[in-house]
Short mmCIF file of C-alpha atoms in Angstrom, two decimals:
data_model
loop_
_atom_site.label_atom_id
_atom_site.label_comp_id
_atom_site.label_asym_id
_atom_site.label_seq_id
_atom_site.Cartn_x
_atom_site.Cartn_y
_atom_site.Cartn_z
CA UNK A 1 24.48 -73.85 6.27
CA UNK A 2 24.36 -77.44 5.37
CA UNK A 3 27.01 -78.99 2.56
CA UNK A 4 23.73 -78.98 0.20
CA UNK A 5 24.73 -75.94 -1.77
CA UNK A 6 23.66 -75.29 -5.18
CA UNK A 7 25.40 -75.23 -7.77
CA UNK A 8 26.26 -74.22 -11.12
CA UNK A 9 26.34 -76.97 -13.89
CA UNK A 10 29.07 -78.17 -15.78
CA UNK A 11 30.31 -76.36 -19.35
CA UNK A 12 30.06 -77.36 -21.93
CA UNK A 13 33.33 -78.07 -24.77
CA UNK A 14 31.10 -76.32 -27.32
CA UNK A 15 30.51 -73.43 -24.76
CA UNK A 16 30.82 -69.45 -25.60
CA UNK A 17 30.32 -66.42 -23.49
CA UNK A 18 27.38 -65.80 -24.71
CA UNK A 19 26.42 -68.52 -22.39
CA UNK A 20 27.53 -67.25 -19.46
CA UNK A 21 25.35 -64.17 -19.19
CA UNK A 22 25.86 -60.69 -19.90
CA UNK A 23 26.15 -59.11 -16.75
CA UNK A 24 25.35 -55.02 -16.09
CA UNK A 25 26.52 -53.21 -13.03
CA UNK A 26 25.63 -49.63 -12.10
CA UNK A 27 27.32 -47.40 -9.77
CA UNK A 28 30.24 -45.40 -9.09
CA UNK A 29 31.17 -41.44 -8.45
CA UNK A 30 34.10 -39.27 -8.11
CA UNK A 31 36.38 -40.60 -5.29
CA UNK A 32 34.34 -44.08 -5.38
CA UNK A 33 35.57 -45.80 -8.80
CA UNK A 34 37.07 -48.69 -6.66
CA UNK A 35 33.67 -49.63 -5.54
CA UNK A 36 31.97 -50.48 -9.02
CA UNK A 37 35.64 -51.59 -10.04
CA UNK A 38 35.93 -54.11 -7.47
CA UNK A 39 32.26 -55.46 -8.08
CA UNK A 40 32.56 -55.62 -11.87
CA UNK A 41 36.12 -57.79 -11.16
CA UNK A 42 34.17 -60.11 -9.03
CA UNK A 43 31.61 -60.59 -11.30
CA UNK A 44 34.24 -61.47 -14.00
CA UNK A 45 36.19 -64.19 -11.38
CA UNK A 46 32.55 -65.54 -10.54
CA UNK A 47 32.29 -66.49 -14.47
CA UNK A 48 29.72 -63.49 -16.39
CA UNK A 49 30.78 -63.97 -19.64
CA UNK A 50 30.46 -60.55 -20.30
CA UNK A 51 30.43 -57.45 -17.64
CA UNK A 52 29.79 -53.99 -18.41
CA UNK A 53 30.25 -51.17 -15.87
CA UNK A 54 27.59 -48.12 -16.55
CA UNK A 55 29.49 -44.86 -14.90
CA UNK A 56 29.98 -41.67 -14.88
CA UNK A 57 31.79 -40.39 -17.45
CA UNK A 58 33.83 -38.52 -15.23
CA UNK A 59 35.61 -41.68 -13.81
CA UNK A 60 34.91 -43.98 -17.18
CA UNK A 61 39.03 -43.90 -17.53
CA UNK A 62 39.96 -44.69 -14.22
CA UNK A 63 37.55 -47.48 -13.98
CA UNK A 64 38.26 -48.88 -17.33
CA UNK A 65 42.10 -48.53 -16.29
CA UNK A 66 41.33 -51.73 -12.99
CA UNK A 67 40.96 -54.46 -15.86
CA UNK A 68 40.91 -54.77 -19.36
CA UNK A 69 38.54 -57.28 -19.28
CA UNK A 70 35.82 -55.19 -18.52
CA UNK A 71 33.43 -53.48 -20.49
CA UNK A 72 32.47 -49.17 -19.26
CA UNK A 73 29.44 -47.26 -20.33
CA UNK A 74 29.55 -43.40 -19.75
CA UNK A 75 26.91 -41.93 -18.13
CA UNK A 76 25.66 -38.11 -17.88
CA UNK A 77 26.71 -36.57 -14.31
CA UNK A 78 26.98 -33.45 -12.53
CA UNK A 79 30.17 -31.69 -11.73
CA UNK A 80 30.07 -33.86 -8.37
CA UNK A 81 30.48 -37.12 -10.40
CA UNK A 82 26.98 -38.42 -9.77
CA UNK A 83 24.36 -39.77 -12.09
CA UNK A 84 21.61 -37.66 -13.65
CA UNK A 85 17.94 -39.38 -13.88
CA UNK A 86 18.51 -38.72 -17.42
CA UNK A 87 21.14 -41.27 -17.23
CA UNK A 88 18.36 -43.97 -17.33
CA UNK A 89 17.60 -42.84 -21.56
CA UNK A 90 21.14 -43.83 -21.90
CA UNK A 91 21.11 -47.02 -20.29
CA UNK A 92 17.96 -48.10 -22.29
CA UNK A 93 19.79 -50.53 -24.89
CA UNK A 94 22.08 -51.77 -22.38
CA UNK A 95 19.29 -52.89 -19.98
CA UNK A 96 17.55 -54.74 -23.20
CA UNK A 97 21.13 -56.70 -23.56
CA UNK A 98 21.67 -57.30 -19.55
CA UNK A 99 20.77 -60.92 -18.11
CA UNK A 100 21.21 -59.96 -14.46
CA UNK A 101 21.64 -56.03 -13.46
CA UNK A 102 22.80 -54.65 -10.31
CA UNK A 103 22.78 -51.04 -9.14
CA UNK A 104 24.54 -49.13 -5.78
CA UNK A 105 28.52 -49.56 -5.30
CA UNK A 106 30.12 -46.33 -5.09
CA UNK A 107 27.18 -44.71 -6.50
CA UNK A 108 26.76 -41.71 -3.89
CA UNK A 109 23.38 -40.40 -2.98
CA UNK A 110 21.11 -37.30 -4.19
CA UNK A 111 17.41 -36.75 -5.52
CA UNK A 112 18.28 -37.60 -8.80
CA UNK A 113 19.87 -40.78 -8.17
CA UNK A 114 17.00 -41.43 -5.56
CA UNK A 115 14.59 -41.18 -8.38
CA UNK A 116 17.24 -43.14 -11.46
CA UNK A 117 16.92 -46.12 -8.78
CA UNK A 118 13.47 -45.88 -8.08
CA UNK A 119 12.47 -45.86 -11.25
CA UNK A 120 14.77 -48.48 -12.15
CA UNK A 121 13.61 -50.68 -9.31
CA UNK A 122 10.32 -50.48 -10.94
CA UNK A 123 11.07 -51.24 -13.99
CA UNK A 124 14.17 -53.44 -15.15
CA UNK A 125 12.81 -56.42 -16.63
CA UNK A 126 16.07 -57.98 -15.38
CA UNK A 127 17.03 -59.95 -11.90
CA UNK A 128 18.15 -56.61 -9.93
CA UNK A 129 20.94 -56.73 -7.23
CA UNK A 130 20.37 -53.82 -5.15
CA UNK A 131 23.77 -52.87 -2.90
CA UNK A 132 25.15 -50.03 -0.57
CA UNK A 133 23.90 -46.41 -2.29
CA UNK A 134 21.35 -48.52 -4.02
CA UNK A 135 19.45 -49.24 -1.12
CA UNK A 136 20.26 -45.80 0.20
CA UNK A 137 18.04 -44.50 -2.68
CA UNK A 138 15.94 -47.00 -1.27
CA UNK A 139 15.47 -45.74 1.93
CA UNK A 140 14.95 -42.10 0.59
CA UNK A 141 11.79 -43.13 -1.79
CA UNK A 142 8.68 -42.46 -0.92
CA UNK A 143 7.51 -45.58 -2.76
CA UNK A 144 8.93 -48.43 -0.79
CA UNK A 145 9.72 -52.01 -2.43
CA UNK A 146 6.61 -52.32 -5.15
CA UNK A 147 5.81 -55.22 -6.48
CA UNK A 148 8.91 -55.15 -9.64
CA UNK A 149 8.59 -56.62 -13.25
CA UNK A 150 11.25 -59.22 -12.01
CA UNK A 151 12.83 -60.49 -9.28
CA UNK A 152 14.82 -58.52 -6.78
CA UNK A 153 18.14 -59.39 -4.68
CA UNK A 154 18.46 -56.67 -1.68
CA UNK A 155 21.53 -57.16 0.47
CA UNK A 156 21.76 -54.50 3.28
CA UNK A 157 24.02 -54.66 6.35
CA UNK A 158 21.79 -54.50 9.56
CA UNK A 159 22.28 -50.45 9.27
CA UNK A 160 20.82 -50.51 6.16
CA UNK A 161 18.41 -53.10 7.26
CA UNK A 162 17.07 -50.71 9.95
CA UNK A 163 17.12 -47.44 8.03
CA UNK A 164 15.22 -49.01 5.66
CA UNK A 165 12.71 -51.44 7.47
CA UNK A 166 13.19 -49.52 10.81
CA UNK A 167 14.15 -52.86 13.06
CA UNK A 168 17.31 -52.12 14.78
CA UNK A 169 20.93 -52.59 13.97
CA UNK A 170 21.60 -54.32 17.64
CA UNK A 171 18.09 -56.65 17.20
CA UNK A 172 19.48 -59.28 14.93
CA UNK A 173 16.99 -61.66 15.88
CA UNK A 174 14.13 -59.48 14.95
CA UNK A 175 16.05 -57.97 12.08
CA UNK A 176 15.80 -61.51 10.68
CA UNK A 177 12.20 -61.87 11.76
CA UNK A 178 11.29 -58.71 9.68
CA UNK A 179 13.13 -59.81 6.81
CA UNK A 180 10.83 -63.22 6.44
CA UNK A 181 7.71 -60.88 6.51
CA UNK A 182 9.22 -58.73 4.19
CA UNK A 183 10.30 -61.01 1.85
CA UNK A 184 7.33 -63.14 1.75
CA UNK A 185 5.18 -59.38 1.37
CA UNK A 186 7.32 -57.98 -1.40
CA UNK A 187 8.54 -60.62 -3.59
CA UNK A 188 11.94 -60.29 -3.09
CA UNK A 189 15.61 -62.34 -1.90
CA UNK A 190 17.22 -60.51 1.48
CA UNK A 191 19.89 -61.35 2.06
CA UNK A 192 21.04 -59.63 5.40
CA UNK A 193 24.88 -59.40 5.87
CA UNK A 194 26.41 -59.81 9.29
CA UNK A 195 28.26 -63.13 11.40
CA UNK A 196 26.04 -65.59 9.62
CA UNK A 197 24.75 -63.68 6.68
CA UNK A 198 20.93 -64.74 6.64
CA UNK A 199 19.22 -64.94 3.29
CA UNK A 200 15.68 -65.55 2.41
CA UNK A 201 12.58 -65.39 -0.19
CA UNK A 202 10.17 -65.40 2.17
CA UNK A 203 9.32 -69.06 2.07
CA UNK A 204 12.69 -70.45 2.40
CA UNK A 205 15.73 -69.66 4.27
CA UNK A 206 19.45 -70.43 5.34
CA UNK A 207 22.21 -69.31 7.31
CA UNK A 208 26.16 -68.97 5.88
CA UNK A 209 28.64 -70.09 7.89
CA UNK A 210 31.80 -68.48 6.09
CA UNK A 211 33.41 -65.95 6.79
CA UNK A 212 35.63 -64.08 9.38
CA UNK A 213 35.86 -60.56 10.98
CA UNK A 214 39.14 -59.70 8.43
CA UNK A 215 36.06 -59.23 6.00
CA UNK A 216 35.05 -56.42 8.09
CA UNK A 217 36.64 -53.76 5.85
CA UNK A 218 35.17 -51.21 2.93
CA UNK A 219 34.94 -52.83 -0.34
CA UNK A 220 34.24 -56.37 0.52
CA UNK A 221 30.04 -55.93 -0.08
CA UNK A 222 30.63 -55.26 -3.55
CA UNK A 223 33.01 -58.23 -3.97
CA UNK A 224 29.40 -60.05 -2.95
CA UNK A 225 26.81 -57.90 -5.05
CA UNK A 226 29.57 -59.00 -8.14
CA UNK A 227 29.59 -62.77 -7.20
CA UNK A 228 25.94 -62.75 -7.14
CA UNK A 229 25.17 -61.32 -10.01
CA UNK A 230 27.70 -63.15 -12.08
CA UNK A 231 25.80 -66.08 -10.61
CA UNK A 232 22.47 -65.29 -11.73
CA UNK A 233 23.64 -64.76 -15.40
CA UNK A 234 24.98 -68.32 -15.19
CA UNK A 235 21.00 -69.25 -14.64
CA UNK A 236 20.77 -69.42 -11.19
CA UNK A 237 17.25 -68.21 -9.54
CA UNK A 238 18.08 -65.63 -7.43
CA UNK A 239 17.05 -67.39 -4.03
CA UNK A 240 20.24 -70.13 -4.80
CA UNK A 241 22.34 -67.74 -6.48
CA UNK A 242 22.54 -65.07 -3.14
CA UNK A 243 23.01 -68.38 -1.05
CA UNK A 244 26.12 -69.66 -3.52
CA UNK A 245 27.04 -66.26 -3.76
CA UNK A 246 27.49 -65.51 0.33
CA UNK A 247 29.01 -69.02 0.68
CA UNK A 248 31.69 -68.29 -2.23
CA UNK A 249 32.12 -64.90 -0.70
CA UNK A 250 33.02 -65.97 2.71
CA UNK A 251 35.11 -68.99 1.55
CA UNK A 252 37.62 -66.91 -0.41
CA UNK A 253 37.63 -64.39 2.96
CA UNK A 254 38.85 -67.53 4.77
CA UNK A 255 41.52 -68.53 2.24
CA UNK A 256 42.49 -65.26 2.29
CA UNK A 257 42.41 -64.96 5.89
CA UNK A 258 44.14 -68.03 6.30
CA UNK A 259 47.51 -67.46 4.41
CA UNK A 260 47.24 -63.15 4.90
CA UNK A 261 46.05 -63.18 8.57
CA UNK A 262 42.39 -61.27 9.12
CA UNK A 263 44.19 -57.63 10.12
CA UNK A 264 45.53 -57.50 7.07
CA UNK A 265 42.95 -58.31 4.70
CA UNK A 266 41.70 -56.00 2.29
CA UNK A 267 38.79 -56.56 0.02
CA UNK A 268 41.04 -57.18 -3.37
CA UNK A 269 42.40 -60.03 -1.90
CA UNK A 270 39.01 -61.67 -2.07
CA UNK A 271 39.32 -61.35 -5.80
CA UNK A 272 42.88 -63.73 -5.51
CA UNK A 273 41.09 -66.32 -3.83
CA UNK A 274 37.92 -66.34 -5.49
CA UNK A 275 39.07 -69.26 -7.89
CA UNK A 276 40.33 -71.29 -5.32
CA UNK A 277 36.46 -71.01 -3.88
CA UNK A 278 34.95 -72.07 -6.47
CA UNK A 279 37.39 -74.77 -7.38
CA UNK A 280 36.55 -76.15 -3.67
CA UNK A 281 33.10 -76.39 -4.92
CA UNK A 282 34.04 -78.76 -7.69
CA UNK A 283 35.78 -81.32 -5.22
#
């Protein structure tokens, strides 16, 4: 990736959060409330003004209790701790209020949540980040990736790539092929994780160089889907912010990396080293 990176403009003295976007992330079940916790405290260090975490009200407490800062919807669930379809009625106002949504950390999979994501692919009139369970539901529709009411972020791993758009895992090269065409075809931003995290909209692309194998470890992909969507309610088009957004990400992996040592490195480290990312940026 070249040193042309885009960037988010200066604030303003007169500035308020309001500015900043209101930022809604969806996801979460029982035994995976560090997933949407972890992407919602990203989103926060990326600079949302506001963040709201939609859960299940079984885990509301225990993902309220990661940081005060952030905002927690319940949402109806079974006895299992994931979403009902039905959760969508509740999530109605929310969605009105939302700048830039994203749906999948920790979220779990089953036919209901298949069809809440479906239907919210479909429909949000939001910038959707699609993540992890998110494009498991995905994968399990029988509708594909329609045409949406806005644009669309997707950011698989290369196994989620190729359940999804059946081009093997070990193929990167035609993994990245495929995600051109489908890009281009569907309207959306890939952005395909892996050594050089590839992103494109179908007409443009580019390559991030950050990063290190220390990031190899459970958590770290929602770090990104928060940083991304933090960075579209800041105004960024989503083609710029997912290309910020994997450059930030990697950069605070390397500063983390760099004073922690890459066997070490867990994903909430990240979130200690995303200011000093973005503060790099500034310089």
């Amino acid at each position: 990736m070249s040193n042309n990176f885009p960037h988010l403009p200066p604030r303003r003295p007169d500035s308020h959060k309001g500015d900043f976007g209101r930022a809604l992330l969806i996801g979460g079940s029982r035994g995976m409330a560090g997933a949407i916790a972890l992407s919602g405290m990203s989103c926060l260090r990326s600079g949302a003004g506001l963040v709201k975490l939609a859960v299940p009200e079984c885990i509301l407490d225990t993902v309220a209790s990661f940081d005060p800062c952030l905002m927690t919807v319940p949402l109806v669930c079974d006895a299992s701790g994931y979403l009902f379809f039905s959760a969508l009625d509740q999530l109605q106002s929310h969605l009105k209020e939302a700048t830039c949504v994203a749906v999948g950390p920790g979220l779990a999979r089953s036919s209901e949540l298949t069809k809440f994501v479906t239907q919210l692919y479909r429909t949000a009139g939001q910038p959707l980040v699609v993540d992890a369970d998110g494009l498991n539901a995905l994968i399990d529709s029988d509708d594909g990736l329609r045409h949406a009411h806005a644009p669309r972020i997707l950011t698989p791993h290369p196994g989620e790539f190729s359940r999804l758009f059946g081009v093997g895992a070990k193929h990167r090269d035609q993994q990245i092929a495929a995600a051109r065409d489908l890009a281009a075809k569907n309207n959306v931003v890939i952005l395909l994780k892996g050594q050089q995290t590839f992103i494109t909209d179908g007409a443009r692309e580019r390559t991030n160089t950050t990063g290190n194998p220390g990031m190899a470890t459970g958590g770290t992909g929602d770090i990104l889907t928060g940083v991304i969507t933090a960075l579209v309610c800041q105004g960024l088009p989503p083609f710029e912010a997912a290309v910020l957004g994997a450059h930030v990400h990697g950069l605070a992996g390397d500063l983390a990396a760099s004073e922690l040592g890459q066997v070490s490195l867990v994903a909430s480290d990240l979130l200690r080293y995303l200011p000093k990312a973005f503060q790099s940026l500034a310089k």
